[in-house]
Short mmCIF file of C-alpha atoms and ligand atoms in Angstrom, two decimals:
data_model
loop_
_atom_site.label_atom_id
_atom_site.label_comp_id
_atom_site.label_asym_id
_atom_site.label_seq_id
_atom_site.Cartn_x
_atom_site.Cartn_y
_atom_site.Cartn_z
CA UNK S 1 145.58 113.69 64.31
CA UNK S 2 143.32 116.79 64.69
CA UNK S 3 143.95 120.13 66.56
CA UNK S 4 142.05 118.59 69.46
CA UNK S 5 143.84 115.89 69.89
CA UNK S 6 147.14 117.21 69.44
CA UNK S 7 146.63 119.87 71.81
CA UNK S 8 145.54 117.60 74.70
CA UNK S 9 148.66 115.55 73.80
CA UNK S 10 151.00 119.00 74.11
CA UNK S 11 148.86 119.92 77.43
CA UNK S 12 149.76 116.45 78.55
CA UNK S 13 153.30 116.51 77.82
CA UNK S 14 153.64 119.77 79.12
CA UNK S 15 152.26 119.13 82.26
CA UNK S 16 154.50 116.12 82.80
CA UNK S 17 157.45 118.03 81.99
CA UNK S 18 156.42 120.34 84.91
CA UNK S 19 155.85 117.53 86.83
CA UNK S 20 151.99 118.76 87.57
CA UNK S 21 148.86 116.80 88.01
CA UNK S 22 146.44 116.86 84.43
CA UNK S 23 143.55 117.65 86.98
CA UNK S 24 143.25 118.29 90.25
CA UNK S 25 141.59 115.49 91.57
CA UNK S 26 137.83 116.34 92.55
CA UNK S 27 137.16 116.82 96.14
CA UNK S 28 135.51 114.04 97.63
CA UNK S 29 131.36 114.72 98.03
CA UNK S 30 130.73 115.61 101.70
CA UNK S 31 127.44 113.29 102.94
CA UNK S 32 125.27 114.31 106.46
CA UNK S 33 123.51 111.24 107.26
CA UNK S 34 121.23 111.34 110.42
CA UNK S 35 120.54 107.55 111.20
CA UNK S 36 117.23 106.81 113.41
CA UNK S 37 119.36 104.51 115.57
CA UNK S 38 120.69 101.09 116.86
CA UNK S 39 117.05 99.68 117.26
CA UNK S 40 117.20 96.44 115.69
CA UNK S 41 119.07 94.21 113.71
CA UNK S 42 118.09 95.52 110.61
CA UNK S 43 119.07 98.94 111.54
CA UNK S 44 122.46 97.45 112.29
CA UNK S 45 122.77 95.77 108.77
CA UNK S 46 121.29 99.44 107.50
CA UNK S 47 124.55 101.33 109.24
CA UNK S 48 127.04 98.85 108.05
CA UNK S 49 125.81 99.23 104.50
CA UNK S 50 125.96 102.87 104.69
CA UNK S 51 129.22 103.26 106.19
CA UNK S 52 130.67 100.94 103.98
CA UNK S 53 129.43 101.98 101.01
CA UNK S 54 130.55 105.59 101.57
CA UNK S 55 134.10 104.51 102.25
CA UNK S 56 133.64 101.99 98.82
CA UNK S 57 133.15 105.12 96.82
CA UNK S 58 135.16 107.84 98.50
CA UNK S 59 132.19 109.73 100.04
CA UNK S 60 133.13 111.63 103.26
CA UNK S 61 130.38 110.62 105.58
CA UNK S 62 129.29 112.82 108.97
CA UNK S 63 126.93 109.89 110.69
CA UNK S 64 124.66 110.85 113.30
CA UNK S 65 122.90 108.70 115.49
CA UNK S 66 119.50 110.17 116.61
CA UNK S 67 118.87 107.12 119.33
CA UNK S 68 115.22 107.27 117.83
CA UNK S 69 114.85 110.71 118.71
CA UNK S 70 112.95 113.09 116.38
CA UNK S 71 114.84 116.28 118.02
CA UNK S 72 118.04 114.72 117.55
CA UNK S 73 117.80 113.83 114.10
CA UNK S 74 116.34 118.11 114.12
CA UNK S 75 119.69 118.90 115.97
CA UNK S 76 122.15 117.11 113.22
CA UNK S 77 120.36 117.87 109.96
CA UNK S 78 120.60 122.02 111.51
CA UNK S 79 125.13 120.97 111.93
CA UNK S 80 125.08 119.29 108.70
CA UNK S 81 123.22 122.92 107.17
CA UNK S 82 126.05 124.47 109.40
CA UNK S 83 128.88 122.62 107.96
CA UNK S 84 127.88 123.04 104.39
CA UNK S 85 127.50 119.22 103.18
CA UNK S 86 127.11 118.59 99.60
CA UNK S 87 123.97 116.64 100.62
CA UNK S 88 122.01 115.58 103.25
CA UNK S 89 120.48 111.93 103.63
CA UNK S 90 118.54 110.73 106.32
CA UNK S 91 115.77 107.94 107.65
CA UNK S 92 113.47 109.98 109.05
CA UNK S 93 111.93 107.78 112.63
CA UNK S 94 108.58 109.64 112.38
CA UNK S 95 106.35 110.78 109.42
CA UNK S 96 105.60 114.16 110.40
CA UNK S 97 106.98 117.29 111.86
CA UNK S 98 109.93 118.19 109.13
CA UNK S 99 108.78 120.83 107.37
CA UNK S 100 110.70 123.50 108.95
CA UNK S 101 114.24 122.06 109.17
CA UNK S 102 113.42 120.59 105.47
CA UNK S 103 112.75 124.51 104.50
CA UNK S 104 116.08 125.36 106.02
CA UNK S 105 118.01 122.92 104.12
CA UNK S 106 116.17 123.79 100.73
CA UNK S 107 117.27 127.38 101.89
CA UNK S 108 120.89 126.54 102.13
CA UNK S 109 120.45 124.80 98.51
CA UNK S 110 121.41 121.76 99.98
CA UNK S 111 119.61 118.91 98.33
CA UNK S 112 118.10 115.88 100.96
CA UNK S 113 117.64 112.68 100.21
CA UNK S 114 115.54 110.12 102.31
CA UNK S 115 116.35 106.34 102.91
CA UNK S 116 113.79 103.68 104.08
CA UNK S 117 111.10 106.23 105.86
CA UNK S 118 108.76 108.68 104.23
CA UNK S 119 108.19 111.70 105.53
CA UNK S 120 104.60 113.45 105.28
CA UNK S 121 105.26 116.93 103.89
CA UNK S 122 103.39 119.79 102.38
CA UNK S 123 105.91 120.75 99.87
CA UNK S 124 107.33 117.58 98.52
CA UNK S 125 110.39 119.79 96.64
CA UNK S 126 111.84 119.98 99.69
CA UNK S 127 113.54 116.46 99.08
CA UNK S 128 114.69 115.07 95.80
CA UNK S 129 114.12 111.27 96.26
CA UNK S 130 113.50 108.66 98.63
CA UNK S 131 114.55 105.25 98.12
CA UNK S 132 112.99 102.34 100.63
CA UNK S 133 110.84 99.77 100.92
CA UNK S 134 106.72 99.75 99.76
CA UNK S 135 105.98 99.24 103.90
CA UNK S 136 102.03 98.83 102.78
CA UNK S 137 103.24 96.45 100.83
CA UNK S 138 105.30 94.33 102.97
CA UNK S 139 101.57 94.39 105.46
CA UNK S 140 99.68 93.12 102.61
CA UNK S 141 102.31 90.39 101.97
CA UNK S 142 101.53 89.22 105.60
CA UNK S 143 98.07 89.33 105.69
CA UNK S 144 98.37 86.84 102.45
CA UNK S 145 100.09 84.57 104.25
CA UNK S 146 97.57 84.84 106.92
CA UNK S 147 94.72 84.22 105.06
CA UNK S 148 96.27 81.30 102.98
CA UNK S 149 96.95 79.47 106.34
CA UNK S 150 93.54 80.16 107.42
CA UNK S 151 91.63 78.89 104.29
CA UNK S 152 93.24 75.67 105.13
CA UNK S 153 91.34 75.69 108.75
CA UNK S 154 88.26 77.51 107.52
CA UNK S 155 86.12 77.26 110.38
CA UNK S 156 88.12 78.66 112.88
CA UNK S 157 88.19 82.24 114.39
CA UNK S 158 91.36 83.59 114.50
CA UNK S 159 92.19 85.96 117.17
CA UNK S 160 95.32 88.18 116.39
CA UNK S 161 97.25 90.54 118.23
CA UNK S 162 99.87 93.09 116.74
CA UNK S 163 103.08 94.31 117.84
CA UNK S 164 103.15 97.76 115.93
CA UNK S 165 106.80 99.34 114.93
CA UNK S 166 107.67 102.99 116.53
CA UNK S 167 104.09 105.27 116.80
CA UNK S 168 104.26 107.93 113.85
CA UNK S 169 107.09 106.09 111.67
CA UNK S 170 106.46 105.41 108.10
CA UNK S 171 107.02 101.20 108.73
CA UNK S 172 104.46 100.81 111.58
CA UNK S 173 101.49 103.19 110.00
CA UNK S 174 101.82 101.16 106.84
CA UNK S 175 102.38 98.08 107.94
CA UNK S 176 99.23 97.90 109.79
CA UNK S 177 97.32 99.45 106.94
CA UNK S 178 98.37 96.84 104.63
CA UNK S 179 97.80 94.04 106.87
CA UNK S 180 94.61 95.08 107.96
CA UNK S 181 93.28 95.84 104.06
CA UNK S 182 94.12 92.24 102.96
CA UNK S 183 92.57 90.34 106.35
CA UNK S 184 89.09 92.68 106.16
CA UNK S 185 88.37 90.33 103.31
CA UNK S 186 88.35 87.42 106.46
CA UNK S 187 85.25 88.18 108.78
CA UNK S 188 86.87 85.54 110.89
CA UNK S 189 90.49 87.32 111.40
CA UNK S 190 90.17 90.13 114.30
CA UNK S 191 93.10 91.81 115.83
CA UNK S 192 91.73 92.08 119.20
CA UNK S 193 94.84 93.71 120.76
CA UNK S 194 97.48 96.36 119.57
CA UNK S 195 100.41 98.27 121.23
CA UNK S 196 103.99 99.66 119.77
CA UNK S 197 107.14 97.75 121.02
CA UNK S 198 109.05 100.25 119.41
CA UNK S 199 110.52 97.88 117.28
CA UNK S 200 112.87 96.38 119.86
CA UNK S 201 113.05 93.06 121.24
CA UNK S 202 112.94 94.18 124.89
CA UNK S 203 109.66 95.89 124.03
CA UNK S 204 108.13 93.33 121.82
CA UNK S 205 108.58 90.97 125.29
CA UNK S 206 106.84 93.56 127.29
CA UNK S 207 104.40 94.09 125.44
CA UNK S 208 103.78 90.22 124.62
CA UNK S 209 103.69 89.79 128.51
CA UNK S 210 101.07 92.17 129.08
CA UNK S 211 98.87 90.45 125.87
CA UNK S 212 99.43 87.04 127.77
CA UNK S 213 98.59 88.13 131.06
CA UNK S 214 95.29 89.76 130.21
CA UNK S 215 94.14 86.23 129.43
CA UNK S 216 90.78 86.93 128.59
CA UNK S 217 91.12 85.05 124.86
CA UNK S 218 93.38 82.75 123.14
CA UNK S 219 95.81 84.33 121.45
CA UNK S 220 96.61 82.55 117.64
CA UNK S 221 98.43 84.70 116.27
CA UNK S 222 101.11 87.73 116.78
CA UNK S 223 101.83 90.17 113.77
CA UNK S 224 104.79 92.03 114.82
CA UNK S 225 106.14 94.55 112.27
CA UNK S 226 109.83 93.93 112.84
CA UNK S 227 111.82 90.38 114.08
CA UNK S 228 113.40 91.53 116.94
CA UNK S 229 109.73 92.47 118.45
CA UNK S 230 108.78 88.91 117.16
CA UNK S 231 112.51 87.79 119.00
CA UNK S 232 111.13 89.22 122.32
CA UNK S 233 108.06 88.36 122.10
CA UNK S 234 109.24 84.51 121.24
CA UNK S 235 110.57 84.56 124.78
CA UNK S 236 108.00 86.13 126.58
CA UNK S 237 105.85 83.55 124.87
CA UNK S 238 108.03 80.42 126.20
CA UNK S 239 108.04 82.17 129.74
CA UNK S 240 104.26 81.78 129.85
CA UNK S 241 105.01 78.28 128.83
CA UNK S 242 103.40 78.15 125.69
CA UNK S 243 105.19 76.79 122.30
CA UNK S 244 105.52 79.52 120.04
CA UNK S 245 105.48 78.87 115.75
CA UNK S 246 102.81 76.84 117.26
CA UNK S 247 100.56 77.41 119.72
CA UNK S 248 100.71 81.38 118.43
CA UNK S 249 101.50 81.24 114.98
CA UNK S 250 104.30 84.31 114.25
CA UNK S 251 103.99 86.69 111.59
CA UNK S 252 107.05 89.43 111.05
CA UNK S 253 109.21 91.46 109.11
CA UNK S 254 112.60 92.41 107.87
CA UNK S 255 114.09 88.55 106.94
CA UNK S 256 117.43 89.48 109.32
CA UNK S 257 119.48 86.37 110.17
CA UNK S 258 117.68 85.95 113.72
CA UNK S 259 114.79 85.38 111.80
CA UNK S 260 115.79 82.66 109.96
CA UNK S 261 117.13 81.20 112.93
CA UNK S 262 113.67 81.49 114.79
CA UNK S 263 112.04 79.98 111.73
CA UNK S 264 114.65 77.02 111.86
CA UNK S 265 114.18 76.51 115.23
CA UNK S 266 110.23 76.13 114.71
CA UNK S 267 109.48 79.06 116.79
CA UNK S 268 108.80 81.52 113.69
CA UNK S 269 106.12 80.86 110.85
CA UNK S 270 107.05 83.66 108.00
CA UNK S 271 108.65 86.60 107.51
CA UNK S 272 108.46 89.57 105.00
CA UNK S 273 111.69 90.91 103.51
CA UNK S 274 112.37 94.23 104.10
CA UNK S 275 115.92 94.99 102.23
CA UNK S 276 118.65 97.16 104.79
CA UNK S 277 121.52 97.45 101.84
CA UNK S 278 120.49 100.61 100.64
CA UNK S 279 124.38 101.95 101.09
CA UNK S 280 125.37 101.41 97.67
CA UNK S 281 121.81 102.73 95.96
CA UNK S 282 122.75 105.72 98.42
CA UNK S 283 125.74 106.64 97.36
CA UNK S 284 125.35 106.58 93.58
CA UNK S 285 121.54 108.43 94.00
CA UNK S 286 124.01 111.46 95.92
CA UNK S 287 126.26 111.95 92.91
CA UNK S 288 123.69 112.04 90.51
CA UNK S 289 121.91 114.55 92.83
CA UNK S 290 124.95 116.64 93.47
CA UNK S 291 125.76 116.39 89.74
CA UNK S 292 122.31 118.61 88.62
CA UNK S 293 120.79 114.90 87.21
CA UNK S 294 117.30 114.60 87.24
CA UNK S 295 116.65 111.22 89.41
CA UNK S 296 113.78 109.39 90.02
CA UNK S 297 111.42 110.74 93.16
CA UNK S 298 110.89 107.24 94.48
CA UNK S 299 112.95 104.31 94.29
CA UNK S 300 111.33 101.54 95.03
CA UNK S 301 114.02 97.90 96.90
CA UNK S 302 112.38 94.55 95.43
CA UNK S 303 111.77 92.05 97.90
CA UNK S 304 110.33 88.74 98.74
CA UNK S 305 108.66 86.42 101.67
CA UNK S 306 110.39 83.97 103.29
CA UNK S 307 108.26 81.31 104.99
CA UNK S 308 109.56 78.73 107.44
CA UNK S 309 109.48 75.76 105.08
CA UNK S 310 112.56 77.46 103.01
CA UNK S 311 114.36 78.82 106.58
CA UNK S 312 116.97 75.75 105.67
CA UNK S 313 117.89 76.34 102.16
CA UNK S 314 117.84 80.12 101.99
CA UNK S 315 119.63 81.06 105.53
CA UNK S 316 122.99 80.94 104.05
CA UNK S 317 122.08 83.39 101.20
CA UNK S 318 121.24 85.83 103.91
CA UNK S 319 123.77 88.70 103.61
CA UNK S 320 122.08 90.44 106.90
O1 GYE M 401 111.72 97.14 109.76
C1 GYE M 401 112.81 97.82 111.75
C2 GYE M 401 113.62 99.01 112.02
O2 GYE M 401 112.41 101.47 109.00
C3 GYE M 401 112.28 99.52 107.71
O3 GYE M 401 113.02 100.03 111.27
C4 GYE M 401 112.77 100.14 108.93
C5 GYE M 401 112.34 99.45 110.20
C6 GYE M 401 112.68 97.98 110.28
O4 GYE M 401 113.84 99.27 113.31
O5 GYE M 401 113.43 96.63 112.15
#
C-alpha cells in the first residue's frame, strides 16, 4: 500500500471513530429559471421537464413565470442577481431588448444560460450557451412538405395564410423565414394573409375567424407556427362550416399529443417536431457551467416531421 493510500485509509478511520462525515456534502447548485409562460402545450411539457429534472438531480430551482411578459422575465432575472443563484437559465419570449439586465448578471459573475429562444445581443459573452431547437429549420421542414404536396397537383395556385408565433420571439421570426425561403422556389405558393396568434389556441381561432370572414379568396392552406394556434384555428375553421385537413390543408409545429390527435382525427395534415424535454440537457449544461468547463455555445435538439399518415403508429411514442 503506498503513503497515499494509507493515509486516506487512517483519515477514514479516524473520521469514523469521531463519528464525522469524510466530506461535507456539497451544497446543492442554486438555479433562477424565468419561464416565458403557460402558453401552449408545449410550454407545459417544457415546465414539467424542467421542474422535474431539477428535482432528478438535486438542483434547487427558483421558477418564475413571466405570463409572456418581457418586463417580467426583466423583474425575476434582477431577484435571481439579488439572491445570488449559482446560475441563471431562462427562455427568453422576445429576441431583443436584454442587453442591460444580461450586463448586470455578467456583472454579478453569474453565468446565464438560454433554453429554446435566442436572444439578439451585441456582446454574445454575456451568455455561455443556448440549447433549443434550429426554428429556421423546423420552417424549412414545412415548406418541404408543402411543396411535395403541391408537385403532386402542379397546376394549382395555392393560396396560404400564416398564423405567426408571439411578434419579436426567436420561433415566429424564424419560422416564417424558413418557410418562406423553401416555398419562393414555388411561384404558385403565396401567403396572402399573416397575423400573430400569439401562439395560443384562443388566438389562433381569432385570428382564423377574421382570415375566413374577409372572404375575398379561398383559403388552401394555414401555416401556423405552433399546434395549439392550428387547435384554434381547427375550430374556427368547422364554425365556418368548412372541413379542415381538407378543405384547408394544416401545416404546424411542435408534434404535442393534441397534434397527433388532430392528425388522427383527419383534421391535421403534418406537423414539425419541436422537442420541449430540454430539463435534463439543462441541468447537466448548469454543472458543467458552474464547474469552470468550457461547454459548447449552441446545442443544437434533433428532431423529426410527423405527417398524418404515421399519426396512428407513432402517437403512443409521444412522451408530450
Ligand atoms: O413552439 C410554442 C411555444 O419557443 C419553441 O413556444 C417554443 C414555442 C413553441 O409557445 O408552442
Amino acid at each position: 500500500m503506498n503513503i497515499l493510500a494509507r493515509r486516506s485509509l487512517l483519515l477514514l478511520a479516524s473520521s469514523a471513530a469521531f463519528g464525522a462525515a469524510v466530506a461535507a456534502p456539497a451544497a446543492p447548485l442554486v438555479m433562477g429559471f424565468s419561464q416565458v409562460g403557460a402558453e401552449s402545450e408545449w410550454r407545459s411539457a417544457n415546465t414539467a421537464s424542467i421542474k422535474a429534472a431539477a428535482k432528478q438531480d438535486g438542483v434547487t430551482l427558483k421558477f418564475a413565470d413571466a405570463q409572456q411578459k418581457q418586463e417580467n422575465q426583466v423583474k425575476a432575472i434582477r431577484s435571481f442577481i439579488a439572491q445570488k443563484v449559482d446560475v441563471i437559465a431562462f427562455s427568453p419570449v422576445v429576441e431583443s431588448g436584454w442587453d442591460t439586465v444580461l450586463r448586470e448578471a455578467k456583472a454579478a459573475k453569474i453565468p446565464v444560460i438560454l433554453t429554446d429562444r435566442a436572444v439578439n445581443v451585441s456582446d454574445p459573452s454575456l451568455f455561455v450557451s443556448f440549447i433549443g431547437s434550429d426554428f429556421v429549420e423546423e420552417g424549412r421542414k414545412a415548406g418541404r412538405w408543402l411543396l411535395e404536396r403541391a408537385a403532386k397537383n402542379p397546376g394549382a395556385d395555392l393560396n396560404i395564410v400564416e398564423l405567426q408565433g408571439t411578434v419579436g420571439s426567436a420561433p415566429a421570426l424564424d419560422r416564417k423565414k424558413g418557410f418562406e425561403e423553401v416555398i419562393a422556389g414555388n411561384p404558385k405558393l403565396k401567403i396572402s394573409r399573416s397575423q400573430s396568434g400569439d401562439f395560443t389556441r384562443a388566438k389562433g381561432k381569432e385570428v382564423m375567424e377574421a382570415f375566413l370572414k374577409a372572404k375575398d379568396k379561398k383559403i388552401d392552406v394555414l401555416y401556423a407556427h405552433n399546434d395549439d394556434m392550428a387547435i384554434g384555428a381547427i375550430q374556427a375553421i368547422e364554425e365556418a362550416g368548412l372541413k379542415p385537413g381538407k378543405d384547408i390543408l394544416i401545416i404546424s409545429i411542435d408534434g404535442v399529443k393534441g397534434a397527433f390527435e388532430a392528425m388522427l382525427a383527419g383534421k391535421l395534415n403534418v406537423t414539425v417536431e419541436c422537442n420541449p424535454l430540454l430539463g435534463p440537457q439543462l441541468m447537466q449544461l448548469a454543472r458543467e457551467v458552474v464547474a469552470g468547463k468550457t461547454v459548447a455555445k449552441r446545442i443544437t435538439t434533433l428532431e423529426g416531421v410527423f405527417p398524418a399518415e404515421v399519426a396512428a403508429k407513432e402517437l403512443p411514442n409521444r412522451r408530450y
